[in-house]
XYZ file of C-alpha atoms in Angstrom:
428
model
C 18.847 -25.585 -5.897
C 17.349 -22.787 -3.696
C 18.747 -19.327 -3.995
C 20.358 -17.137 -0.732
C 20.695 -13.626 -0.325
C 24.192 -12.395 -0.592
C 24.357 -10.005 2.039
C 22.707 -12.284 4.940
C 22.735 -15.973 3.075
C 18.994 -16.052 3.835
C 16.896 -18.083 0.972
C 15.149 -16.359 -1.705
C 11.181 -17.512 -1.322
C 9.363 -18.850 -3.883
C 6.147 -17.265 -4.049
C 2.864 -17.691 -6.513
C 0.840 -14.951 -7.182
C -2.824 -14.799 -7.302
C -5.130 -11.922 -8.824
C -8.841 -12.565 -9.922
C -10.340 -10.366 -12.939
C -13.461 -8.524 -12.163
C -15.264 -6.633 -14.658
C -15.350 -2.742 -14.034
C -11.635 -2.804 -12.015
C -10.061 0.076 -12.655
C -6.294 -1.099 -13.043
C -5.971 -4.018 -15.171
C -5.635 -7.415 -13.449
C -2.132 -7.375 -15.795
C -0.532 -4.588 -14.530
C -2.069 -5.064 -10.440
C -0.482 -8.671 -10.980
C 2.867 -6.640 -12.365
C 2.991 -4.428 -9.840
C 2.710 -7.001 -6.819
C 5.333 -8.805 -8.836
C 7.978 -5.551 -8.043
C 6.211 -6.372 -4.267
C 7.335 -9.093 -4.007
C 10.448 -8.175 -5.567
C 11.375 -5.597 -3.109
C 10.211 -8.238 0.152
C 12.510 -10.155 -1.235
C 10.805 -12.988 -2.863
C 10.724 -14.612 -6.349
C 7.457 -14.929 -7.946
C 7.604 -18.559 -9.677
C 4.019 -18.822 -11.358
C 1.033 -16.655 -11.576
C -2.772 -17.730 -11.518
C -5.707 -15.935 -12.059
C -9.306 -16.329 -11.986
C -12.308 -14.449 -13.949
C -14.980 -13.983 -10.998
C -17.826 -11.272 -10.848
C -17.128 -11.206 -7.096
C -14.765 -12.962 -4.359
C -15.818 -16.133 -3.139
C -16.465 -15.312 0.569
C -14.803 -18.231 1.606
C -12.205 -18.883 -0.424
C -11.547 -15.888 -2.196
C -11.790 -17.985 -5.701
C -13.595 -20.637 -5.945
C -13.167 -23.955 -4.449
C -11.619 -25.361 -7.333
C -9.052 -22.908 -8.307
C -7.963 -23.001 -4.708
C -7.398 -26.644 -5.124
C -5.440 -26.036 -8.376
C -3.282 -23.291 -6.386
C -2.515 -25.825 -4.057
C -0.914 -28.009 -6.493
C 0.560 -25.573 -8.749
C 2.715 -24.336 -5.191
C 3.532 -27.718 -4.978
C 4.477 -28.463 -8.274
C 6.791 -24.857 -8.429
C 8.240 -26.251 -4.544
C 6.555 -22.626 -3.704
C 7.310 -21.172 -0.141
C 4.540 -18.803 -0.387
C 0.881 -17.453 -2.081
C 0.441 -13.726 -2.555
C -3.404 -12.637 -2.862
C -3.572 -9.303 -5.389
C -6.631 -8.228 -2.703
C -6.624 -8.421 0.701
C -8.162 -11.334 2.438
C -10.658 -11.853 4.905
C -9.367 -13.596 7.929
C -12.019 -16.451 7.285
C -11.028 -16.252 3.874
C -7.148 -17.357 4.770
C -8.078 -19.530 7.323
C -9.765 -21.774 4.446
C -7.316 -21.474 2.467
C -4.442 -22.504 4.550
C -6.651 -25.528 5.483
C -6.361 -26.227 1.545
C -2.933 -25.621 1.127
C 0.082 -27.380 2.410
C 1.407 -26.477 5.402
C 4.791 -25.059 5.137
C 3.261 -23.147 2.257
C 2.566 -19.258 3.740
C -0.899 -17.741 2.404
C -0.427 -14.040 2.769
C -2.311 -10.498 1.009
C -1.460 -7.798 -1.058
C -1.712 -5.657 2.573
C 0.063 -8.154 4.217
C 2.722 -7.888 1.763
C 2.836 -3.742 2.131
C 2.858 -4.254 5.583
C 6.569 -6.524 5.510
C 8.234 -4.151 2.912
C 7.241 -0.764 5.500
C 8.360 -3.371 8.486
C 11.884 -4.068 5.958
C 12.403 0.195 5.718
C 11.018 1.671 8.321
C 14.610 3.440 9.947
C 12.967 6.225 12.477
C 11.164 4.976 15.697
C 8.009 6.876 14.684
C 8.059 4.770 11.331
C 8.980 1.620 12.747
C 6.002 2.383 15.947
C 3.911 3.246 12.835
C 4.518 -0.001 11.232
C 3.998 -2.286 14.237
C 0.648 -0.653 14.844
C -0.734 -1.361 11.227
C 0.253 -5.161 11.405
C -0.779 -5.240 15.005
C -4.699 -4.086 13.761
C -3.921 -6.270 10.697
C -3.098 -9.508 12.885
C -6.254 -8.791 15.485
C -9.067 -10.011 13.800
C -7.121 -12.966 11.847
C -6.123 -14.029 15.372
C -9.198 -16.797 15.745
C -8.189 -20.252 15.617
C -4.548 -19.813 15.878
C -4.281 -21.419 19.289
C -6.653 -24.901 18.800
C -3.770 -27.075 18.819
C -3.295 -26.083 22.460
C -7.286 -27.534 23.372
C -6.465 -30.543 20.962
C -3.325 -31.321 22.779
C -4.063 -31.207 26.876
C -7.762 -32.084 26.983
C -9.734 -35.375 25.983
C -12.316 -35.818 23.677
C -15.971 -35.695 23.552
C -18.686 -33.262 24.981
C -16.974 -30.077 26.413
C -13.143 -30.756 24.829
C -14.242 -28.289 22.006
C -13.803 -25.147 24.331
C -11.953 -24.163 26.986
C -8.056 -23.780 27.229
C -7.713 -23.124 23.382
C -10.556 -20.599 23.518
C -8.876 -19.180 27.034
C -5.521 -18.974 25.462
C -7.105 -17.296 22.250
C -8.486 -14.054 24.202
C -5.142 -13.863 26.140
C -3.702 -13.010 22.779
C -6.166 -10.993 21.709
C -5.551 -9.299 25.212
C -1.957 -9.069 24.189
C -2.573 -7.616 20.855
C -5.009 -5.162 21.867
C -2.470 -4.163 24.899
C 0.269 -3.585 22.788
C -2.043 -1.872 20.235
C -3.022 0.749 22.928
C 1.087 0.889 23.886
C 1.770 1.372 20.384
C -0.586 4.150 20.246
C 0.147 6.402 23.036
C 3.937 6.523 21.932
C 3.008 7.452 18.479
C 0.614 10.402 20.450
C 4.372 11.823 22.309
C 6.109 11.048 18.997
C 3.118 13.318 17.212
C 3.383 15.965 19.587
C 6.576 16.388 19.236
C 6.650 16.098 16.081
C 3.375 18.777 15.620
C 5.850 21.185 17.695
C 8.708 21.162 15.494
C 5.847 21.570 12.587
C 4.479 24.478 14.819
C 8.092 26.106 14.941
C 8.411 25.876 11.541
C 4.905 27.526 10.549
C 5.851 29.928 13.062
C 8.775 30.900 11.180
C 7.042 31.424 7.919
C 8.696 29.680 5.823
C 6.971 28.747 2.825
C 6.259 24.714 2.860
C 6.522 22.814 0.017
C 5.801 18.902 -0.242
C 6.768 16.433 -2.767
C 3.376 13.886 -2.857
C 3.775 10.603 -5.627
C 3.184 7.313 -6.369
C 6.067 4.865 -4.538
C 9.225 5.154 -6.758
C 8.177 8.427 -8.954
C 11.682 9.861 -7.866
C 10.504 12.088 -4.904
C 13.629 11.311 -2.835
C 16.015 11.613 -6.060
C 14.445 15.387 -6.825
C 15.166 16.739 -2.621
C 18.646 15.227 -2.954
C 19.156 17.183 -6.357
C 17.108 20.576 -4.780
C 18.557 20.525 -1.415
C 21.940 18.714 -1.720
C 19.882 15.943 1.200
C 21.385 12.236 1.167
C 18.162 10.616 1.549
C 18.399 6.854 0.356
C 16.856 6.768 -3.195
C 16.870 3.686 -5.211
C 14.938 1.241 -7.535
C 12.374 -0.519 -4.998
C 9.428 0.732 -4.171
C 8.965 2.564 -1.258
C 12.644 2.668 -0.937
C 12.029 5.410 2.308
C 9.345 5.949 4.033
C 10.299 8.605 6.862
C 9.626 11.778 6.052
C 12.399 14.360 5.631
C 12.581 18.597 5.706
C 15.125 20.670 4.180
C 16.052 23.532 3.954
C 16.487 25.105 0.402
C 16.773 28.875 -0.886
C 15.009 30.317 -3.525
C 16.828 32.202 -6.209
C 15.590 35.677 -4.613
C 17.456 34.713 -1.762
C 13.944 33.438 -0.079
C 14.124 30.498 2.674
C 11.528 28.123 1.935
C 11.232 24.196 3.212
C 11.070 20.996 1.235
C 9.707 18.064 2.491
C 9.817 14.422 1.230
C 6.902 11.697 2.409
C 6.548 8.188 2.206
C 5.123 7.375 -1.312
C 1.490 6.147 -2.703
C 0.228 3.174 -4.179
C -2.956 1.446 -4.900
C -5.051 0.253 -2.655
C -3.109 1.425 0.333
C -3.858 -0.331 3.126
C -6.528 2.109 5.236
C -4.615 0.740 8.368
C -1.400 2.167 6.787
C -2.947 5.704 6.334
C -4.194 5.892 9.828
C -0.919 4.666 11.232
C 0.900 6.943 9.705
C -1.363 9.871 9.794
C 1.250 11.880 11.744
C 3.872 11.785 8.765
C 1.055 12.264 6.356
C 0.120 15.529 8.419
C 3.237 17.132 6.865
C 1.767 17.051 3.450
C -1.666 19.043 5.128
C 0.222 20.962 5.838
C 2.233 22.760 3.353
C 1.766 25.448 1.134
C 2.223 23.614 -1.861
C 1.840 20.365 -2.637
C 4.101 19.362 -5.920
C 2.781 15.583 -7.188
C 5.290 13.793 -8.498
C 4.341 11.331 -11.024
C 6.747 9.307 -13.320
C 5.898 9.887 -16.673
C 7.546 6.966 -18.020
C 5.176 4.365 -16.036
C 2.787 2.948 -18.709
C -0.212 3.358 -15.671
C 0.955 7.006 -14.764
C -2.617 7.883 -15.259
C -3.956 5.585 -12.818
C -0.761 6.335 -10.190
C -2.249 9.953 -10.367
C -5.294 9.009 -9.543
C -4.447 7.168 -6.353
C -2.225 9.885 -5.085
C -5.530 12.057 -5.514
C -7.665 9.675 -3.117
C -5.003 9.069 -0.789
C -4.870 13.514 -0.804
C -8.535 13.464 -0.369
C -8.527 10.854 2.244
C -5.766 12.991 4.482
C -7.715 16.180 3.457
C -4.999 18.191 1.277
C -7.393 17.687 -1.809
C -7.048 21.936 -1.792
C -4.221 22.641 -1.410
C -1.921 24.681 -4.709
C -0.700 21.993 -6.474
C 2.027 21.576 -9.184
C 2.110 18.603 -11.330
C 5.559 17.313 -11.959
C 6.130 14.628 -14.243
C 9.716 12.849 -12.972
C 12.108 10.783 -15.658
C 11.383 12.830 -18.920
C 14.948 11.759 -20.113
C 13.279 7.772 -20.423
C 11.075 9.329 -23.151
C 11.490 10.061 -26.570
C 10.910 13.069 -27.931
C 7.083 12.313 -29.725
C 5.899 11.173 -26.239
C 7.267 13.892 -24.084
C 5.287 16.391 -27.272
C 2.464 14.328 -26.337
C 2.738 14.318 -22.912
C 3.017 17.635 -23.112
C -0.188 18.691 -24.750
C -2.064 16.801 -22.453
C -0.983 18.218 -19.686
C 0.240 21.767 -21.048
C 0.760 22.974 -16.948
C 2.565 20.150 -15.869
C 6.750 20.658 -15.695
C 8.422 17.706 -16.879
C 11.492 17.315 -14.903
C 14.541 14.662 -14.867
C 16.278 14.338 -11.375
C 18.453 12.013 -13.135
C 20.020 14.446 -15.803
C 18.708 18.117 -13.744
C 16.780 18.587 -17.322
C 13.853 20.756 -16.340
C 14.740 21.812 -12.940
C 15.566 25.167 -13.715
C 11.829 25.674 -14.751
C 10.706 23.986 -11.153
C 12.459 25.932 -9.414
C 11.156 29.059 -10.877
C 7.481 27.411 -10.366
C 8.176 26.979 -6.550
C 9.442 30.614 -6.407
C 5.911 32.192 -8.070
C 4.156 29.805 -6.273
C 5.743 31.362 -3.155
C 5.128 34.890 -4.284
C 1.566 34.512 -5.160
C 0.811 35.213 -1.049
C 3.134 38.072 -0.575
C 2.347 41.813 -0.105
C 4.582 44.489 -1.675
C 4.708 47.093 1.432
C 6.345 50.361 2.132
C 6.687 50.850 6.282
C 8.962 52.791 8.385
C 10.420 51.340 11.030
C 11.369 53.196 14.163
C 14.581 52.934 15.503
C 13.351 51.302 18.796
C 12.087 48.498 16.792
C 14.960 47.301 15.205
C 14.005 43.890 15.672
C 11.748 44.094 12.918
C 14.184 45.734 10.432
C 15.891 42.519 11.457
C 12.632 39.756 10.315
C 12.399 42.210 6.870
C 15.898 41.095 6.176
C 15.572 37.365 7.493
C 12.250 36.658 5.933
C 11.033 39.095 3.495
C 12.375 40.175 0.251
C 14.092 43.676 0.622
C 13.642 46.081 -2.491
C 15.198 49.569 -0.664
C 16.589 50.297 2.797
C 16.738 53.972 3.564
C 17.796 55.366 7.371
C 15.647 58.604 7.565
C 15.223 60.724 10.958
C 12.094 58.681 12.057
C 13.558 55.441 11.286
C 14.002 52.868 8.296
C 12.115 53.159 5.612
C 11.787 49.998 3.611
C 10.608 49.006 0.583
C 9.905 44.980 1.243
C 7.636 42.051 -0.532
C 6.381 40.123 2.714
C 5.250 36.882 2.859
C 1.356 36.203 4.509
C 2.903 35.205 7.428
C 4.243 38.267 8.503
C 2.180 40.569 7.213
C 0.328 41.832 10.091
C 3.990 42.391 12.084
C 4.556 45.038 9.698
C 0.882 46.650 8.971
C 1.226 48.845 11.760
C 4.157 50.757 10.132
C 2.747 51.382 6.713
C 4.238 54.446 5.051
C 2.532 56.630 2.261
């Protein structure tokens, strides 16, 4: 008996998933195949069986080889599967074989393909949702051939000539189509930028210090900017639960202003369509101040999350800027593993947003971080500038205020930004 969704009495699919072992791979083939298990999860599906294949390389064809694709074929019958997830993502010559192997009402999607329905499932903003539409939009373009021979097939006879014509016709009007709403797609994601790049602009104009929170998907990002900054941004067990970035406001112990920003999470091998798309969003991370990467500790590949957070930072081009580590979910280990935890990584903070263990410490790390920029000045202000007695006290860190006959004197710490405002007025 087939199971429904609660909430919308839609049935749960049953899907198979397929990962082939290749020597060299950096993540195991075990935990890849685990981790587009939660995929799947999270789309929405129930994986029924899982199938795997040792191959030095993909069969360019069929992705495995000809005989394991039969076998797939039969073991999605056998499990009444509705669908076949791919661990890699597939050629569209590759699918098209397949689904010529497999039954019918049996869909053959990717490991992109999958990404691409969970962002389509979360995206809330019209810049994510835009963003998400144009990364399935190039996904579909090229998988496009073929898709339309049934119309040839079904209005023209056979024989010489039948094997072109109105399915071939009707095959570049889509592609038309696609690339049309492609270009659409595009120039409202350029206004959305812009606008977007503005409000940025305001706030580097401001000088506010800008912090980012960086991770893996489901490291707890959204979890520690509702803890910091009191936010209500959805945070639960799926992976990437949210994937519109969001800015807060928070203030420093000293009484400093600075800006927090949560961004959609990392995973491995992130779709390069997905990073383009949403290369606007991603531009908040470039650019901050300070990046801190949050990594869940208690993942038993936290190693390997790190290290695709890194390429996807090098591949946006925020590889330099300050970063603080922050392992996330220290209260789901034990006491020996957070010691060793901690000695390999003796300048990581280990943090839980769950229990606010560690905070304290993070917030301290932000605040230094912060302070490492700023200039300790003395200036006196005349009393026809009073405007800029007012920016000492808005943005800068006030250590004496004393009215004299020429003006203010001041004793401030001023952040970089500002710095040159108040040069002019230097005092001995």
């Amino acid at each position: 008996m087939r199971q429904y969704y609660a909430h919308n009495e839609q049935p749960i699919e049953r899907a198979v998933l397929v990962g082939i072992d290749r020597p060299n791979q950096k993540w195991s083939l075990a935990s890849s195949l685990a981790e587009l298990e939660r995929l799947a999860d999270t789309a929405g599906a129930e994986t029924v069986a899982v199938t795997t294949q040792k191959l030095s390389t993909p069969n360019p064809r069929t992705f495995v080889g000809k005989g394991k694709a039969d076998e797939i074929a039969q073991l999605a019958r056998d499990t009444e599967a509705d669908l076949i997830i791919f661990d890699d993502e597939l050629s569209p010559t590759q699918q098209s074989n397949l689904e010529r192997i497999v039954d019918k009402s049996v869909k053959i999607i990717d490991r992109t393909a999958l990404i691409l329905d969970i962002f389509a499932l979360h995206a809330t903003s019209k810049e994510g949702s835009l963003q998400v539409k144009l990364a399935q939009n190039q996904y579909l373009l090229p998988r496009l051939r073929g898709m339309w021979a049934h119309l040839a097939s079904g209005h023209m006879g056979g024989g010489v000539g039948s094997r072109f014509g109105e399915g071939e016709s009707q095959l570049e009007v889509d592609r038309r189509i696609v690339r049309n709403r492609i270009a659409s797609i595009k120039r409202e994601l350029s206004h959305l930028a812009e606008v977007r790049a503005t409000q940025r602009e305001s706030r580097y104009a401001s000088g506010m210090y800008k912090v980012s929170l960086a991770g893996y998907t489901n490291a707890g990002k959204s979890s520690l900017l509702n803890l910091l900054t009191d936010a209500d941004v959805l945070s639960y067990d799926k992976l990437f639960a949210t994937l519109d970035s969001t800015t807060r406001k928070f203030e420093l112990p000293q009484g400093r202003e600075i800006t927090i920003t949560d961004t959609v999470g990392f995973i491995q091998k992130l779709p390069t369509t997905l990073v383009e798309a949403f290369k606007s969003t991603l531009d908040e991370i470039t650019g901050s101040d300070l990046i801190l990467q949050v990594t869940d500790c208690s993942s038993p590949q936290f190693m390997l999350q790190m290290d695709a957070v890194d390429d996807v930072l090098k591949q946006i081009g925020a590889q330099d800027i300050k970063r603080i580590v922050v392992f996330n979910k220290c209260d789901l280990l034990d006491e020996d593993e957070l010691e060793q935890m901690r000695a390999l990584y003796p300048e990581a903070l280990f943090v839980s947003a769950q229990t606010g263990e560690g905070i304290d410490m993070l917030i301290e790390a932000i605040a230094h971080a912060a302070a490492e920029s700023d200039t300790a000045l003395s200036v006196l202000i005349p009393y026809d500038k009073g405007d800029l007695v007012s920016v000492a006290h808005e943005r800068c860190r006030v250590l004496s205020e004393e009215y004299t006959e020429a003006g203010t004197k001041l004793s401030i710490v001023v952040p970089k930004a500002y710095a040159a405002q108040f040069d002019p007025f230097r005092a001995e």
